[in-house]
Amino acid sequence: MHTLNSVCCVLISIGLVSVLGSCEKSKERSDHSADVRVQASSKIPLQPSEQAGGMSNRNAERLAGEAPPAASWGQLLSILSHEEREVLTRANHRYMGLLEFSSPQEYDALVKAGFPKPKEWLAFQEMSDYEIEKRVHANEKMARLFYADRLIQRVELASGRFGERAPEVERIAIDATVQAATALKGGRDPFSAYVYGKVSSVQLGMPEPLAAGIMLASDRGDLRAKQILHLFSKAQPDLRLDIVHVQYQDMKRAGHE
């Protein structure tokens, strides 16, 4: 918490500004890429579709149950098919390394904290929109988070260079925001904070909401968040800390914290 408090002190000392008044500049910054930036998957379709294929029987058995599927992230990737590795690698890149683990103990801690298991990433990737929506209507929180993630990737793919969107794409962005906000209020798991930050970042066309989501994830117990925030800030030299603070406070209110 010392690092987080220090960040917040810096934010407060700079002073608060209107988020809307900074949107034009943030759109210019959105063209800069970095490894820790949110990335869209090129394989997410713009229209609902059934996903073909599936996990092999061998890997389905490895991923079944509650035991860690491998001793480390690298070992897990080595036992999966090419398609399965692609799914998990893209997800790990989008979420700044959150899927990685270095031991069975770390894997168990991540699962206990509410992070999705590899088998859940793979299973939801294979589901159609209709199948996920049924789970969302049944109030399954993980389904809601995966649905928000799927929708916001479509928004990234369909948005223009300077963030312009067709009305249909804007409706998808709003739906993603609603799903992520609902999940954020449904508990204090850090993964919800990361998803909400990412969705808000794409929706507003600026990196500051994602930084705020990382801060909230730290509040919710993710010990990796401070390092992630450090790397993200280095990759975003024009990051507006005053806007990050505004977004952070808004997210705390949205999560009833």
Short mmCIF file of C-alpha atoms in Angstrom, two decimals:
data_model
loop_
_atom_site.label_atom_id
_atom_site.label_comp_id
_atom_site.label_asym_id
_atom_site.label_seq_id
_atom_site.Cartn_x
_atom_site.Cartn_y
_atom_site.Cartn_z
CA MET A 1 0.00 0.00 0.00
CA HIS A 2 2.95 2.38 0.46
CA THR A 3 3.54 2.50 -3.30
CA LEU A 4 -0.13 2.99 -4.02
CA ASN A 5 -0.40 5.75 -1.44
CA SER A 6 2.59 7.45 -2.97
CA VAL A 7 0.98 7.30 -6.40
CA CYS A 8 -2.23 8.75 -5.02
CA CYS A 9 -0.34 11.57 -3.28
CA VAL A 10 1.28 12.50 -6.57
CA LEU A 11 -2.08 12.42 -8.27
CA ILE A 12 -3.68 14.70 -5.70
CA SER A 13 -0.78 17.15 -5.73
CA ILE A 14 -1.17 17.74 -9.45
CA GLY A 15 -4.85 18.63 -9.09
CA LEU A 16 -8.02 17.39 -10.72
CA VAL A 17 -9.13 18.22 -14.24
CA SER A 18 -12.12 17.34 -16.35
CA VAL A 19 -11.79 14.02 -18.19
CA LEU A 20 -13.87 15.28 -21.07
CA GLY A 21 -11.61 18.25 -21.58
CA SER A 22 -8.67 15.93 -22.19
CA CYS A 23 -10.21 13.52 -24.69
CA GLU A 24 -8.67 15.06 -27.81
CA LYS A 25 -5.13 14.80 -26.49
CA SER A 26 -5.74 11.27 -25.23
CA LYS A 27 -6.82 10.15 -28.70
CA GLU A 28 -3.48 11.28 -30.10
CA ARG A 29 -1.70 9.25 -27.45
CA SER A 30 -3.79 6.17 -28.19
CA ASP A 31 -1.80 5.56 -31.40
CA HIS A 32 1.36 4.71 -29.42
CA SER A 33 1.76 0.99 -28.83
CA ALA A 34 3.49 -0.80 -25.95
CA ASP A 35 3.63 -4.32 -24.65
CA VAL A 36 1.51 -3.49 -21.62
CA ARG A 37 -1.19 -1.67 -23.60
CA VAL A 38 -4.54 -3.32 -24.16
CA GLN A 39 -4.38 -5.20 -27.47
CA ALA A 40 -7.28 -6.43 -29.63
CA SER A 41 -7.36 -10.01 -30.85
CA SER A 42 -7.46 -10.33 -34.61
CA LYS A 43 -9.47 -13.51 -34.32
CA ILE A 44 -12.56 -12.15 -32.55
CA PRO A 45 -15.41 -11.89 -35.10
CA LEU A 46 -17.60 -8.81 -35.38
CA GLN A 47 -20.72 -10.93 -35.50
CA PRO A 48 -21.83 -13.70 -33.12
CA SER A 49 -20.70 -17.09 -34.32
CA GLU A 50 -20.21 -20.61 -33.14
CA GLN A 51 -16.57 -21.35 -32.39
CA ALA A 52 -15.27 -24.43 -34.16
CA GLY A 53 -12.90 -26.97 -32.74
CA GLY A 54 -12.21 -27.46 -29.07
CA MET A 55 -9.68 -28.78 -26.62
CA SER A 56 -8.13 -32.14 -27.32
CA ASN A 57 -9.16 -34.96 -25.00
CA ARG A 58 -5.64 -35.08 -23.58
CA ASN A 59 -5.58 -31.40 -22.69
CA ALA A 60 -9.16 -31.40 -21.48
CA GLU A 61 -8.10 -34.02 -18.94
CA ARG A 62 -5.04 -31.99 -17.93
CA LEU A 63 -7.12 -28.88 -17.36
CA ALA A 64 -10.00 -30.61 -15.58
CA GLY A 65 -10.38 -30.48 -11.82
CA GLU A 66 -9.02 -28.08 -9.26
CA ALA A 67 -5.33 -29.06 -9.28
CA PRO A 68 -2.83 -26.76 -11.05
CA PRO A 69 -2.64 -27.88 -14.70
CA ALA A 70 1.15 -27.44 -14.80
CA ALA A 71 4.07 -26.37 -12.64
CA SER A 72 4.39 -23.01 -14.40
CA TRP A 73 2.94 -20.85 -17.15
CA GLY A 74 5.65 -21.87 -19.58
CA GLN A 75 5.09 -25.56 -18.92
CA LEU A 76 1.35 -25.11 -19.40
CA LEU A 77 1.86 -23.56 -22.83
CA SER A 78 4.18 -26.39 -23.82
CA ILE A 79 1.52 -29.07 -23.32
CA LEU A 80 -1.26 -27.27 -25.18
CA SER A 81 -2.12 -27.31 -28.87
CA HIS A 82 -1.12 -24.39 -31.08
CA GLU A 83 -4.69 -23.04 -31.07
CA GLU A 84 -4.95 -23.27 -27.29
CA ARG A 85 -1.61 -21.53 -26.83
CA GLU A 86 -2.79 -18.74 -29.12
CA VAL A 87 -5.93 -18.18 -27.07
CA LEU A 88 -4.08 -18.02 -23.76
CA THR A 89 -1.14 -16.01 -25.11
CA ARG A 90 -3.43 -13.35 -26.59
CA ALA A 91 -5.41 -13.12 -23.35
CA ASN A 92 -2.21 -12.87 -21.31
CA HIS A 93 -0.96 -10.06 -23.56
CA ARG A 94 -4.23 -8.14 -23.32
CA TYR A 95 -4.12 -8.32 -19.54
CA MET A 96 -0.46 -7.48 -19.05
CA GLY A 97 0.74 -10.90 -17.92
CA LEU A 98 -2.05 -11.69 -15.47
CA LEU A 99 -2.37 -15.32 -16.56
CA GLU A 100 1.23 -16.19 -15.75
CA PHE A 101 2.27 -18.21 -12.72
CA SER A 102 5.63 -19.60 -11.64
CA SER A 103 4.54 -22.37 -9.26
CA PRO A 104 1.50 -24.45 -8.30
CA GLN A 105 1.23 -22.37 -5.14
CA GLU A 106 1.02 -19.13 -7.11
CA TYR A 107 -1.57 -20.70 -9.41
CA ASP A 108 -3.70 -21.68 -6.41
CA ALA A 109 -3.41 -18.16 -4.99
CA LEU A 110 -4.53 -16.60 -8.27
CA VAL A 111 -7.54 -18.90 -8.51
CA LYS A 112 -8.45 -18.17 -4.88
CA ALA A 113 -8.26 -14.43 -5.63
CA GLY A 114 -10.82 -14.82 -8.40
CA PHE A 115 -8.67 -14.91 -11.54
CA PRO A 116 -9.96 -17.21 -14.32
CA LYS A 117 -8.40 -20.63 -14.75
CA PRO A 118 -6.82 -21.50 -18.11
CA LYS A 119 -9.63 -23.97 -18.79
CA GLU A 120 -12.15 -21.14 -18.35
CA TRP A 121 -10.38 -18.92 -20.88
CA LEU A 122 -10.41 -21.80 -23.36
CA ALA A 123 -13.98 -22.84 -22.66
CA PHE A 124 -15.44 -19.35 -23.04
CA GLN A 125 -13.43 -18.78 -26.22
CA GLU A 126 -15.29 -21.72 -27.77
CA MET A 127 -18.74 -20.51 -26.71
CA SER A 128 -21.03 -18.55 -29.00
CA ASP A 129 -22.38 -15.19 -27.90
CA TYR A 130 -25.73 -16.84 -27.30
CA GLU A 131 -24.20 -19.40 -24.92
CA ILE A 132 -22.34 -16.74 -22.95
CA GLU A 133 -25.41 -14.50 -22.82
CA LYS A 134 -27.42 -17.33 -21.27
CA ARG A 135 -24.82 -17.56 -18.52
CA VAL A 136 -24.85 -13.79 -18.08
CA HIS A 137 -28.63 -13.85 -17.68
CA ALA A 138 -28.12 -16.56 -15.05
CA ASN A 139 -25.91 -14.02 -13.25
CA GLU A 140 -22.63 -15.91 -13.66
CA LYS A 141 -19.99 -13.31 -12.86
CA MET A 142 -17.16 -14.95 -14.81
CA ALA A 143 -19.36 -15.18 -17.89
CA ARG A 144 -20.14 -11.48 -17.54
CA LEU A 145 -16.44 -10.62 -17.42
CA PHE A 146 -15.59 -12.78 -20.42
CA TYR A 147 -18.52 -11.27 -22.34
CA ALA A 148 -17.30 -7.74 -21.59
CA ASP A 149 -13.83 -8.77 -22.74
CA ARG A 150 -15.19 -10.21 -26.00
CA LEU A 151 -17.32 -7.16 -26.74
CA ILE A 152 -14.60 -4.60 -26.09
CA GLN A 153 -12.22 -6.43 -28.44
CA ARG A 154 -14.81 -5.97 -31.18
CA VAL A 155 -14.97 -2.28 -30.38
CA GLU A 156 -11.19 -1.99 -30.70
CA LEU A 157 -11.25 -3.73 -34.08
CA ALA A 158 -14.14 -1.67 -35.42
CA SER A 159 -13.05 1.76 -34.17
CA GLY A 160 -11.34 4.16 -36.54
CA ARG A 161 -7.84 5.55 -36.19
CA PHE A 162 -9.00 8.48 -34.04
CA GLY A 163 -11.68 6.59 -32.15
CA GLU A 164 -14.64 7.28 -34.41
CA ARG A 165 -17.32 4.59 -34.27
CA ALA A 166 -20.47 3.62 -36.05
CA PRO A 167 -23.64 3.71 -33.90
CA GLU A 168 -23.75 -0.09 -33.79
CA VAL A 169 -20.18 -0.24 -32.49
CA GLU A 170 -20.97 2.40 -29.90
CA ARG A 171 -23.85 0.26 -28.65
CA ILE A 172 -21.45 -2.67 -28.27
CA ALA A 173 -19.08 -0.44 -26.27
CA ILE A 174 -21.89 0.62 -23.97
CA ASP A 175 -22.96 -2.99 -23.45
CA ALA A 176 -19.38 -3.95 -22.58
CA THR A 177 -19.22 -1.11 -20.05
CA VAL A 178 -22.50 -2.16 -18.44
CA GLN A 179 -21.35 -5.77 -18.13
CA ALA A 180 -17.98 -4.79 -16.66
CA ALA A 181 -19.55 -2.32 -14.22
CA THR A 182 -22.05 -4.92 -13.03
CA ALA A 183 -19.24 -7.40 -12.41
CA LEU A 184 -17.20 -4.76 -10.58
CA LYS A 185 -20.04 -4.32 -8.08
CA GLY A 186 -20.41 -8.07 -7.61
CA GLY A 187 -17.43 -8.54 -5.30
CA ARG A 188 -13.93 -7.41 -4.49
CA ASP A 189 -11.90 -9.62 -6.82
CA PRO A 190 -9.03 -7.83 -8.61
CA PHE A 191 -9.78 -9.32 -12.03
CA SER A 192 -13.03 -7.34 -12.22
CA ALA A 193 -11.02 -4.16 -11.67
CA TYR A 194 -8.65 -5.01 -14.52
CA VAL A 195 -11.52 -5.77 -16.90
CA TYR A 196 -13.43 -2.62 -15.95
CA GLY A 197 -10.27 -0.54 -16.40
CA LYS A 198 -9.59 -2.04 -19.80
CA VAL A 199 -13.16 -1.62 -21.00
CA SER A 200 -13.28 1.99 -19.80
CA SER A 201 -9.92 2.70 -21.43
CA VAL A 202 -11.19 1.53 -24.82
CA GLN A 203 -14.54 3.23 -24.35
CA LEU A 204 -13.00 6.63 -23.59
CA GLY A 205 -10.02 6.24 -25.94
CA MET A 206 -7.41 7.00 -23.28
CA PRO A 207 -4.98 4.96 -21.16
CA GLU A 208 -5.79 6.58 -17.81
CA PRO A 209 -8.79 4.35 -16.93
CA LEU A 210 -6.65 1.24 -17.29
CA ALA A 211 -4.09 2.68 -14.89
CA ALA A 212 -6.94 3.40 -12.48
CA GLY A 213 -8.16 -0.18 -12.84
CA ILE A 214 -4.68 -1.45 -11.97
CA MET A 215 -4.69 0.72 -8.83
CA LEU A 216 -8.08 -0.65 -7.81
CA ALA A 217 -6.82 -4.19 -8.40
CA SER A 218 -4.01 -3.42 -5.96
CA ASP A 219 -6.59 -2.27 -3.42
CA ARG A 220 -8.36 -5.58 -3.96
CA GLY A 221 -5.31 -7.60 -3.10
CA ASP A 222 -3.35 -8.31 -6.30
CA LEU A 223 0.28 -8.07 -5.20
CA ARG A 224 1.45 -7.85 -8.82
CA ALA A 225 -0.49 -4.66 -9.51
CA LYS A 226 2.20 -2.26 -8.28
CA GLN A 227 4.76 -3.65 -10.71
CA ILE A 228 2.20 -3.72 -13.51
CA LEU A 229 1.36 -0.07 -12.81
CA HIS A 230 5.06 0.83 -12.85
CA LEU A 231 5.59 -0.84 -16.24
CA PHE A 232 2.40 0.64 -17.64
CA SER A 233 3.39 4.15 -16.54
CA LYS A 234 6.83 3.78 -18.15
CA ALA A 235 5.16 2.72 -21.42
CA GLN A 236 2.83 5.73 -21.23
CA PRO A 237 5.10 8.75 -20.62
CA ASP A 238 2.22 11.17 -21.32
CA LEU A 239 -0.08 9.51 -18.79
CA ARG A 240 -2.20 12.18 -17.07
CA LEU A 241 -1.99 11.36 -13.39
CA ASP A 242 -4.75 13.81 -12.50
CA ILE A 243 -7.13 11.97 -14.82
CA VAL A 244 -5.98 8.63 -13.40
CA HIS A 245 -6.97 9.87 -9.95
CA VAL A 246 -10.41 10.99 -11.14
CA GLN A 247 -10.97 7.62 -12.81
CA TYR A 248 -9.71 5.76 -9.74
CA GLN A 249 -12.16 7.56 -7.47
CA ASP A 250 -15.00 6.94 -9.95
CA MET A 251 -14.17 3.21 -10.04
CA LYS A 252 -14.13 3.00 -6.26
CA ARG A 253 -17.60 4.51 -6.18
CA ALA A 254 -18.79 2.21 -8.97
CA GLY A 255 -17.52 -0.77 -6.98
CA HIS A 256 -19.15 0.54 -3.78
CA GLU A 257 -15.78 0.85 -2.06
#
